[in-house]
Amino acid sequence: MNKLKFFIPVLVFVALGIILWRGLYLDPRTLPSMLIDKPMPGFELTAVDGAEVSNDDLPDQIFLLNVWGSYCLPCLIEHPTLMRLSEEGEIPVVGVNYRDRQDLAANWLEENGNPYAFSILDESGRFGIDLGVYGAPETYLVDSNGVIRFRHVRVLDETVWKQQFLPAIAELKNEGSQR
Amino acid sequence: MTSWTLENLRKGVCLGFVSMLLSGMFFSTATIAQVDTFQFDTAEQQQRFRTLSNELRCPMCQNSNLTGSTGGVAEDLRREVHRMIIEGMTDDQIIQFMFERYGDFILFRPRLTAATTLLWFGPLIFLLIGGLIGFGIWRRARKVSIKDIALDASQQQRLQQLLGNKP
C-alpha cells in the first residue's frame, strides 16, 4: 500500500495527459447548436427572388437548410455538392441568404447556379440569430415535421455528406418507419 | 517673422504635444464608437447595454465579448441587445434570449447546471485537495520531536570529524 502511494503522481500525470491530449483534437470552433430537436423558428420573409415565404413553404420531407452569402468563399467550395444533391433529387435544399444584399445574392445564384428551392433573404441577420447562426456556411438537417435534427458548421463537401449527413438521415428515416 | 528663441521653441513643442493629445483623443473615441452609436433614453439603459455587451461572448470571433468584436454576428447581437433594452426587457430576459439561441457558450458567466458544476466548483475542489495534502504534511512534521532527530554521542563525534573539527 505504501509503495503504491509513490505511483499516485504518475497516475495523475497519465490521466491529465490523456485528457489534455484529447483536448488537442477538439475543435473549439464547432459549437453545439441550441436548436437541435427544436422546431425551425417561424419566419415570414422575402426570398432572394422576391417571393413572400414562410414556414408553410418548407418541404414536407427531410431537407437541408443551408446558410450562405455571396461574400462567402467556403460557400463556393460546397456549392457543387449542394448542386448535385438538388439536381439528382437526393434531398431538397432551402437557403438562408445571411447578411448579404439581394442584388449580390441574385447575381451569385445566376453566375454559379441555384441549388435552392428558395433562399430566405436575411439581409439584417435577424433570422440568423433565431437559428443561432454565427457565420456562413452552416447547414441544418430538418426532418419532415419541421424539427431541426442536426447542424454542420463550415463546408459541406462530399466527404462530410457521406460521413455525417447520410448516417443522420438514415437514422431519421429509420425512426420514421418505426412509427 | 518670429525669432528663433528658446521661448518660441518651447511654445512650439507645447503646441505639438497638445495637438498630439487631441488627435489621440479623437482616435480613441473613434474606436469605441461602434458601441456608442446606439441611442438610449436614460444613462441607466446605456450602462446596462455596456454591461451586457461586456458579459456576452461573440460566437464567431471567440474569446472576445460583443463590445470588443467587429464580427458580423456580434454587430447583429449588439443591435438586438439595444432593441431589447429599449423595448423594456430585463437583463435576465435578454440573457435568456441569447442562451436559447447560442447556449452556454455566449455567456462569459455560465449558468450553474449539471454540465457546468465542475467549471464552477472545480477550483474549490482542487483547493480542498491541496489544502488536505498540505495539512497532512504539516501534521506529520509536527509529530517529529527534536528528541527523535537529535544526535547521540557517536554521531556527534562523526559529525565533527566530517566538518574537519579536531575533537
JSON list of C-alpha atoms in Angstrom, two decimals, chain B:
[
{"chain": "B", "resi": 1, "resn": "MET", "atom": "CA", "xyz": [8.99, 86.89, -38.62]},
{"chain": "B", "resi": 2, "resn": "THR", "atom": "CA", "xyz": [9.34, 85.09, -35.34]},
{"chain": "B", "resi": 3, "resn": "SER", "atom": "CA", "xyz": [12.76, 84.96, -33.89]},
{"chain": "B", "resi": 4, "resn": "TRP", "atom": "CA", "xyz": [14.42, 81.64, -33.20]},
{"chain": "B", "resi": 5, "resn": "THR", "atom": "CA", "xyz": [14.46, 81.92, -29.43]},
{"chain": "B", "resi": 6, "resn": "LEU", "atom": "CA", "xyz": [14.26, 79.30, -26.75]},
{"chain": "B", "resi": 7, "resn": "GLU", "atom": "CA", "xyz": [10.89, 80.75, -25.72]},
{"chain": "B", "resi": 8, "resn": "ASN", "atom": "CA", "xyz": [9.35, 80.19, -29.15]},
{"chain": "B", "resi": 9, "resn": "LEU", "atom": "CA", "xyz": [10.83, 76.72, -29.40]},
{"chain": "B", "resi": 10, "resn": "ARG", "atom": "CA", "xyz": [9.21, 75.85, -26.10]},
{"chain": "B", "resi": 11, "resn": "LYS", "atom": "CA", "xyz": [5.85, 77.16, -27.35]},
{"chain": "B", "resi": 12, "resn": "GLY", "atom": "CA", "xyz": [6.14, 75.06, -30.49]},
{"chain": "B", "resi": 13, "resn": "VAL", "atom": "CA", "xyz": [6.86, 71.88, -28.60]},
{"chain": "B", "resi": 14, "resn": "CYS", "atom": "CA", "xyz": [3.91, 72.55, -26.29]},
{"chain": "B", "resi": 15, "resn": "LEU", "atom": "CA", "xyz": [1.59, 73.11, -29.25]},
{"chain": "B", "resi": 16, "resn": "GLY", "atom": "CA", "xyz": [2.81, 69.88, -30.80]},
{"chain": "B", "resi": 17, "resn": "PHE", "atom": "CA", "xyz": [2.04, 67.97, -27.62]},
{"chain": "B", "resi": 18, "resn": "VAL", "atom": "CA", "xyz": [-1.43, 69.45, -27.34]},
{"chain": "B", "resi": 19, "resn": "SER", "atom": "CA", "xyz": [-2.28, 68.55, -30.94]},
{"chain": "B", "resi": 20, "resn": "MET", "atom": "CA", "xyz": [-0.95, 65.02, -30.44]},
{"chain": "B", "resi": 21, "resn": "LEU", "atom": "CA", "xyz": [-3.10, 64.63, -27.34]},
{"chain": "B", "resi": 22, "resn": "LEU", "atom": "CA", "xyz": [-6.15, 65.95, -29.17]},
{"chain": "B", "resi": 23, "resn": "SER", "atom": "CA", "xyz": [-5.72, 63.66, -32.15]},
{"chain": "B", "resi": 24, "resn": "GLY", "atom": "CA", "xyz": [-5.16, 60.78, -29.74]},
{"chain": "B", "resi": 25, "resn": "MET", "atom": "CA", "xyz": [-8.46, 61.57, -28.10]},
{"chain": "B", "resi": 26, "resn": "PHE", "atom": "CA", "xyz": [-10.27, 61.61, -31.42]},
{"chain": "B", "resi": 27, "resn": "PHE", "atom": "CA", "xyz": [-8.74, 58.31, -32.45]},
{"chain": "B", "resi": 28, "resn": "SER", "atom": "CA", "xyz": [-9.69, 56.62, -29.22]},
{"chain": "B", "resi": 29, "resn": "THR", "atom": "CA", "xyz": [-13.29, 57.84, -29.42]},
{"chain": "B", "resi": 30, "resn": "ALA", "atom": "CA", "xyz": [-13.41, 56.53, -32.99]},
{"chain": "B", "resi": 31, "resn": "THR", "atom": "CA", "xyz": [-12.54, 53.00, -31.85]},
{"chain": "B", "resi": 32, "resn": "ILE", "atom": "CA", "xyz": [-15.22, 52.80, -29.16]},
{"chain": "B", "resi": 33, "resn": "ALA", "atom": "CA", "xyz": [-17.78, 54.48, -31.40]},
{"chain": "B", "resi": 34, "resn": "GLN", "atom": "CA", "xyz": [-19.00, 51.11, -32.68]},
{"chain": "B", "resi": 35, "resn": "VAL", "atom": "CA", "xyz": [-20.57, 50.56, -29.28]},
{"chain": "B", "resi": 36, "resn": "ASP", "atom": "CA", "xyz": [-21.65, 54.08, -28.56]},
{"chain": "B", "resi": 37, "resn": "THR", "atom": "CA", "xyz": [-23.62, 54.84, -31.73]},
{"chain": "B", "resi": 38, "resn": "PHE", "atom": "CA", "xyz": [-26.77, 53.45, -30.10]},
{"chain": "B", "resi": 39, "resn": "GLN", "atom": "CA", "xyz": [-29.21, 55.97, -28.63]},
{"chain": "B", "resi": 40, "resn": "PHE", "atom": "CA", "xyz": [-30.70, 55.34, -25.22]},
{"chain": "B", "resi": 41, "resn": "ASP", "atom": "CA", "xyz": [-33.41, 57.10, -23.23]},
{"chain": "B", "resi": 42, "resn": "THR", "atom": "CA", "xyz": [-31.55, 57.00, -19.94]},
{"chain": "B", "resi": 43, "resn": "ALA", "atom": "CA", "xyz": [-27.97, 56.67, -18.73]},
{"chain": "B", "resi": 44, "resn": "GLU", "atom": "CA", "xyz": [-29.03, 53.57, -16.80]},
{"chain": "B", "resi": 45, "resn": "GLN", "atom": "CA", "xyz": [-30.08, 51.86, -20.05]},
{"chain": "B", "resi": 46, "resn": "GLN", "atom": "CA", "xyz": [-26.74, 52.74, -21.58]},
{"chain": "B", "resi": 47, "resn": "GLN", "atom": "CA", "xyz": [-24.95, 51.30, -18.57]},
{"chain": "B", "resi": 48, "resn": "ARG", "atom": "CA", "xyz": [-26.95, 48.07, -18.85]},
{"chain": "B", "resi": 49, "resn": "PHE", "atom": "CA", "xyz": [-26.05, 47.87, -22.53]},
{"chain": "B", "resi": 50, "resn": "ARG", "atom": "CA", "xyz": [-22.36, 48.23, -21.72]},
{"chain": "B", "resi": 51, "resn": "THR", "atom": "CA", "xyz": [-22.51, 45.56, -19.02]},
{"chain": "B", "resi": 52, "resn": "LEU", "atom": "CA", "xyz": [-24.42, 43.11, -21.22]},
{"chain": "B", "resi": 53, "resn": "SER", "atom": "CA", "xyz": [-22.14, 43.67, -24.22]},
{"chain": "B", "resi": 54, "resn": "ASN", "atom": "CA", "xyz": [-19.17, 43.04, -21.96]},
{"chain": "B", "resi": 55, "resn": "GLU", "atom": "CA", "xyz": [-20.59, 39.84, -20.49]},
{"chain": "B", "resi": 56, "resn": "LEU", "atom": "CA", "xyz": [-21.86, 38.32, -23.72]},
{"chain": "B", "resi": 57, "resn": "ARG", "atom": "CA", "xyz": [-19.32, 36.48, -25.80]},
{"chain": "B", "resi": 58, "resn": "CYS", "atom": "CA", "xyz": [-19.07, 36.81, -29.57]},
{"chain": "B", "resi": 59, "resn": "PRO", "atom": "CA", "xyz": [-19.90, 33.37, -31.02]},
{"chain": "B", "resi": 60, "resn": "MET", "atom": "CA", "xyz": [-17.80, 33.86, -34.14]},
{"chain": "B", "resi": 61, "resn": "CYS", "atom": "CA", "xyz": [-14.62, 35.63, -33.03]},
{"chain": "B", "resi": 62, "resn": "GLN", "atom": "CA", "xyz": [-14.12, 33.55, -29.94]},
{"chain": "B", "resi": 63, "resn": "ASN", "atom": "CA", "xyz": [-12.62, 34.87, -26.71]},
{"chain": "B", "resi": 64, "resn": "SER", "atom": "CA", "xyz": [-13.80, 38.41, -27.20]},
{"chain": "B", "resi": 65, "resn": "ASN", "atom": "CA", "xyz": [-17.03, 39.93, -25.95]},
{"chain": "B", "resi": 66, "resn": "LEU", "atom": "CA", "xyz": [-19.66, 41.71, -28.01]},
{"chain": "B", "resi": 67, "resn": "THR", "atom": "CA", "xyz": [-18.13, 45.09, -27.16]},
{"chain": "B", "resi": 68, "resn": "GLY", "atom": "CA", "xyz": [-14.69, 44.25, -28.48]},
{"chain": "B", "resi": 69, "resn": "SER", "atom": "CA", "xyz": [-15.74, 42.39, -31.58]},
{"chain": "B", "resi": 70, "resn": "THR", "atom": "CA", "xyz": [-16.11, 43.64, -35.14]},
{"chain": "B", "resi": 71, "resn": "GLY", "atom": "CA", "xyz": [-17.58, 40.36, -36.40]},
{"chain": "B", "resi": 72, "resn": "GLY", "atom": "CA", "xyz": [-20.88, 40.44, -38.29]},
{"chain": "B", "resi": 73, "resn": "VAL", "atom": "CA", "xyz": [-22.82, 38.39, -35.80]},
{"chain": "B", "resi": 74, "resn": "ALA", "atom": "CA", "xyz": [-21.52, 40.50, -32.88]},
{"chain": "B", "resi": 75, "resn": "GLU", "atom": "CA", "xyz": [-22.79, 43.62, -34.64]},
{"chain": "B", "resi": 76, "resn": "ASP", "atom": "CA", "xyz": [-26.24, 41.99, -35.04]},
{"chain": "B", "resi": 77, "resn": "LEU", "atom": "CA", "xyz": [-26.29, 40.84, -31.42]},
{"chain": "B", "resi": 78, "resn": "ARG", "atom": "CA", "xyz": [-25.36, 44.33, -30.14]},
{"chain": "B", "resi": 79, "resn": "ARG", "atom": "CA", "xyz": [-28.24, 45.69, -32.17]},
{"chain": "B", "resi": 80, "resn": "GLU", "atom": "CA", "xyz": [-30.57, 43.08, -30.65]},
{"chain": "B", "resi": 81, "resn": "VAL", "atom": "CA", "xyz": [-29.40, 43.89, -27.11]},
{"chain": "B", "resi": 82, "resn": "HIS", "atom": "CA", "xyz": [-30.07, 47.57, -27.80]},
{"chain": "B", "resi": 83, "resn": "ARG", "atom": "CA", "xyz": [-33.55, 46.79, -29.20]},
{"chain": "B", "resi": 84, "resn": "MET", "atom": "CA", "xyz": [-34.47, 44.63, -26.22]},
{"chain": "B", "resi": 85, "resn": "ILE", "atom": "CA", "xyz": [-33.31, 47.25, -23.71]},
{"chain": "B", "resi": 86, "resn": "ILE", "atom": "CA", "xyz": [-35.34, 49.94, -25.47]},
{"chain": "B", "resi": 87, "resn": "GLU", "atom": "CA", "xyz": [-38.35, 47.60, -25.53]},
{"chain": "B", "resi": 88, "resn": "GLY", "atom": "CA", "xyz": [-38.07, 47.33, -21.74]},
{"chain": "B", "resi": 89, "resn": "MET", "atom": "CA", "xyz": [-36.86, 43.75, -21.36]},
{"chain": "B", "resi": 90, "resn": "THR", "atom": "CA", "xyz": [-34.97, 42.88, -18.18]},
{"chain": "B", "resi": 91, "resn": "ASP", "atom": "CA", "xyz": [-31.35, 41.72, -18.17]},
{"chain": "B", "resi": 92, "resn": "ASP", "atom": "CA", "xyz": [-32.48, 38.19, -17.31]},
{"chain": "B", "resi": 93, "resn": "GLN", "atom": "CA", "xyz": [-34.85, 38.14, -20.26]},
{"chain": "B", "resi": 94, "resn": "ILE", "atom": "CA", "xyz": [-32.11, 39.33, -22.60]},
{"chain": "B", "resi": 95, "resn": "ILE", "atom": "CA", "xyz": [-29.66, 36.75, -21.32]},
{"chain": "B", "resi": 96, "resn": "GLN", "atom": "CA", "xyz": [-32.36, 34.07, -21.69]},
{"chain": "B", "resi": 97, "resn": "PHE", "atom": "CA", "xyz": [-32.92, 35.19, -25.31]},
{"chain": "B", "resi": 98, "resn": "MET", "atom": "CA", "xyz": [-29.22, 34.79, -26.06]},
{"chain": "B", "resi": 99, "resn": "PHE", "atom": "CA", "xyz": [-28.97, 31.49, -24.19]},
{"chain": "B", "resi": 100, "resn": "GLU", "atom": "CA", "xyz": [-31.88, 29.97, -26.13]},
{"chain": "B", "resi": 101, "resn": "ARG", "atom": "CA", "xyz": [-30.09, 30.65, -29.39]},
{"chain": "B", "resi": 102, "resn": "TYR", "atom": "CA", "xyz": [-26.39, 30.30, -28.64]},
{"chain": "B", "resi": 103, "resn": "GLY", "atom": "CA", "xyz": [-26.24, 28.25, -25.43]},
{"chain": "B", "resi": 104, "resn": "ASP", "atom": "CA", "xyz": [-23.85, 28.49, -22.52]},
{"chain": "B", "resi": 105, "resn": "PHE", "atom": "CA", "xyz": [-21.09, 29.44, -24.90]},
{"chain": "B", "resi": 106, "resn": "ILE", "atom": "CA", "xyz": [-22.34, 33.00, -25.26]},
{"chain": "B", "resi": 107, "resn": "LEU", "atom": "CA", "xyz": [-22.29, 33.65, -21.51]},
{"chain": "B", "resi": 108, "resn": "PHE", "atom": "CA", "xyz": [-18.94, 34.65, -20.07]},
{"chain": "B", "resi": 109, "resn": "ARG", "atom": "CA", "xyz": [-20.57, 33.87, -16.72]},
{"chain": "B", "resi": 110, "resn": "PRO", "atom": "CA", "xyz": [-22.04, 30.40, -17.39]},
{"chain": "B", "resi": 111, "resn": "ARG", "atom": "CA", "xyz": [-25.16, 29.28, -15.52]},
{"chain": "B", "resi": 112, "resn": "LEU", "atom": "CA", "xyz": [-24.98, 26.68, -12.81]},
{"chain": "B", "resi": 113, "resn": "THR", "atom": "CA", "xyz": [-26.18, 23.42, -14.37]},
{"chain": "B", "resi": 114, "resn": "ALA", "atom": "CA", "xyz": [-25.16, 19.77, -14.08]},
{"chain": "B", "resi": 115, "resn": "ALA", "atom": "CA", "xyz": [-22.76, 20.25, -17.00]},
{"chain": "B", "resi": 116, "resn": "THR", "atom": "CA", "xyz": [-21.11, 23.37, -15.55]},
{"chain": "B", "resi": 117, "resn": "THR", "atom": "CA", "xyz": [-20.76, 22.17, -11.93]},
{"chain": "B", "resi": 118, "resn": "LEU", "atom": "CA", "xyz": [-17.15, 21.17, -12.47]},
{"chain": "B", "resi": 119, "resn": "LEU", "atom": "CA", "xyz": [-16.46, 24.54, -14.06]},
{"chain": "B", "resi": 120, "resn": "TRP", "atom": "CA", "xyz": [-17.89, 26.40, -11.07]},
{"chain": "B", "resi": 121, "resn": "PHE", "atom": "CA", "xyz": [-16.64, 24.19, -8.24]},
{"chain": "B", "resi": 122, "resn": "GLY", "atom": "CA", "xyz": [-13.57, 22.62, -9.83]},
{"chain": "B", "resi": 123, "resn": "PRO", "atom": "CA", "xyz": [-11.20, 25.27, -8.44]},
{"chain": "B", "resi": 124, "resn": "LEU", "atom": "CA", "xyz": [-12.72, 24.87, -4.98]},
{"chain": "B", "resi": 125, "resn": "ILE", "atom": "CA", "xyz": [-12.29, 21.07, -5.17]},
{"chain": "B", "resi": 126, "resn": "PHE", "atom": "CA", "xyz": [-8.65, 21.43, -6.17]},
{"chain": "B", "resi": 127, "resn": "LEU", "atom": "CA", "xyz": [-8.10, 23.96, -3.38]},
{"chain": "B", "resi": 128, "resn": "LEU", "atom": "CA", "xyz": [-9.58, 21.45, -0.90]},
{"chain": "B", "resi": 129, "resn": "ILE", "atom": "CA", "xyz": [-7.37, 18.62, -2.18]},
{"chain": "B", "resi": 130, "resn": "GLY", "atom": "CA", "xyz": [-4.30, 20.85, -2.00]},
{"chain": "B", "resi": 131, "resn": "GLY", "atom": "CA", "xyz": [-5.31, 22.06, 1.48]},
{"chain": "B", "resi": 132, "resn": "LEU", "atom": "CA", "xyz": [-5.76, 18.49, 2.77]},
{"chain": "B", "resi": 133, "resn": "ILE", "atom": "CA", "xyz": [-2.38, 17.42, 1.42]},
{"chain": "B", "resi": 134, "resn": "GLY", "atom": "CA", "xyz": [-0.73, 20.50, 2.94]},
{"chain": "B", "resi": 135, "resn": "PHE", "atom": "CA", "xyz": [-2.45, 19.90, 6.27]},
{"chain": "B", "resi": 136, "resn": "GLY", "atom": "CA", "xyz": [-1.30, 16.25, 6.26]},
{"chain": "B", "resi": 137, "resn": "ILE", "atom": "CA", "xyz": [2.31, 17.25, 5.67]},
{"chain": "B", "resi": 138, "resn": "TRP", "atom": "CA", "xyz": [2.15, 19.89, 8.40]},
{"chain": "B", "resi": 139, "resn": "ARG", "atom": "CA", "xyz": [0.64, 17.46, 10.93]},
{"chain": "B", "resi": 140, "resn": "ARG", "atom": "CA", "xyz": [3.21, 14.78, 10.24]},
{"chain": "B", "resi": 141, "resn": "ALA", "atom": "CA", "xyz": [6.01, 17.32, 10.51]},
{"chain": "B", "resi": 142, "resn": "ARG", "atom": "CA", "xyz": [4.71, 18.44, 13.90]},
{"chain": "B", "resi": 143, "resn": "LYS", "atom": "CA", "xyz": [4.77, 14.88, 15.30]},
{"chain": "B", "resi": 144, "resn": "VAL", "atom": "CA", "xyz": [8.53, 14.65, 14.85]},
{"chain": "B", "resi": 145, "resn": "SER", "atom": "CA", "xyz": [10.07, 15.94, 18.10]},
{"chain": "B", "resi": 146, "resn": "ILE", "atom": "CA", "xyz": [13.57, 17.33, 18.43]},
{"chain": "B", "resi": 147, "resn": "LYS", "atom": "CA", "xyz": [14.48, 14.30, 20.58]},
{"chain": "B", "resi": 148, "resn": "ASP", "atom": "CA", "xyz": [13.89, 11.90, 17.65]},
{"chain": "B", "resi": 149, "resn": "ILE", "atom": "CA", "xyz": [16.33, 13.64, 15.39]},
{"chain": "B", "resi": 150, "resn": "ALA", "atom": "CA", "xyz": [18.92, 14.62, 18.00]},
{"chain": "B", "resi": 151, "resn": "LEU", "atom": "CA", "xyz": [22.35, 13.05, 17.52]},
{"chain": "B", "resi": 152, "resn": "ASP", "atom": "CA", "xyz": [23.81, 10.68, 20.10]},
{"chain": "B", "resi": 153, "resn": "ALA", "atom": "CA", "xyz": [27.44, 10.87, 21.24]},
{"chain": "B", "resi": 154, "resn": "SER", "atom": "CA", "xyz": [28.95, 8.71, 18.46]},
{"chain": "B", "resi": 155, "resn": "GLN", "atom": "CA", "xyz": [27.01, 10.53, 15.73]},
{"chain": "B", "resi": 156, "resn": "GLN", "atom": "CA", "xyz": [28.08, 13.84, 17.22]},
{"chain": "B", "resi": 157, "resn": "GLN", "atom": "CA", "xyz": [31.71, 12.68, 17.03]},
{"chain": "B", "resi": 158, "resn": "ARG", "atom": "CA", "xyz": [31.35, 11.61, 13.38]},
{"chain": "B", "resi": 159, "resn": "LEU", "atom": "CA", "xyz": [29.78, 14.94, 12.50]},
{"chain": "B", "resi": 160, "resn": "GLN", "atom": "CA", "xyz": [32.67, 16.85, 14.00]},
{"chain": "B", "resi": 161, "resn": "GLN", "atom": "CA", "xyz": [35.06, 14.62, 12.03]},
{"chain": "B", "resi": 162, "resn": "LEU", "atom": "CA", "xyz": [33.25, 15.31, 8.79]},
{"chain": "B", "resi": 163, "resn": "LEU", "atom": "CA", "xyz": [33.26, 19.01, 9.47]},
{"chain": "B", "resi": 164, "resn": "GLY", "atom": "CA", "xyz": [37.02, 18.77, 9.98]},
{"chain": "B", "resi": 165, "resn": "ASN", "atom": "CA", "xyz": [36.91, 19.94, 13.57]},
{"chain": "B", "resi": 166, "resn": "LYS", "atom": "CA", "xyz": [39.58, 18.35, 15.74]},
{"chain": "B", "resi": 167, "resn": "PRO", "atom": "CA", "xyz": [37.92, 16.83, 18.84]}
]
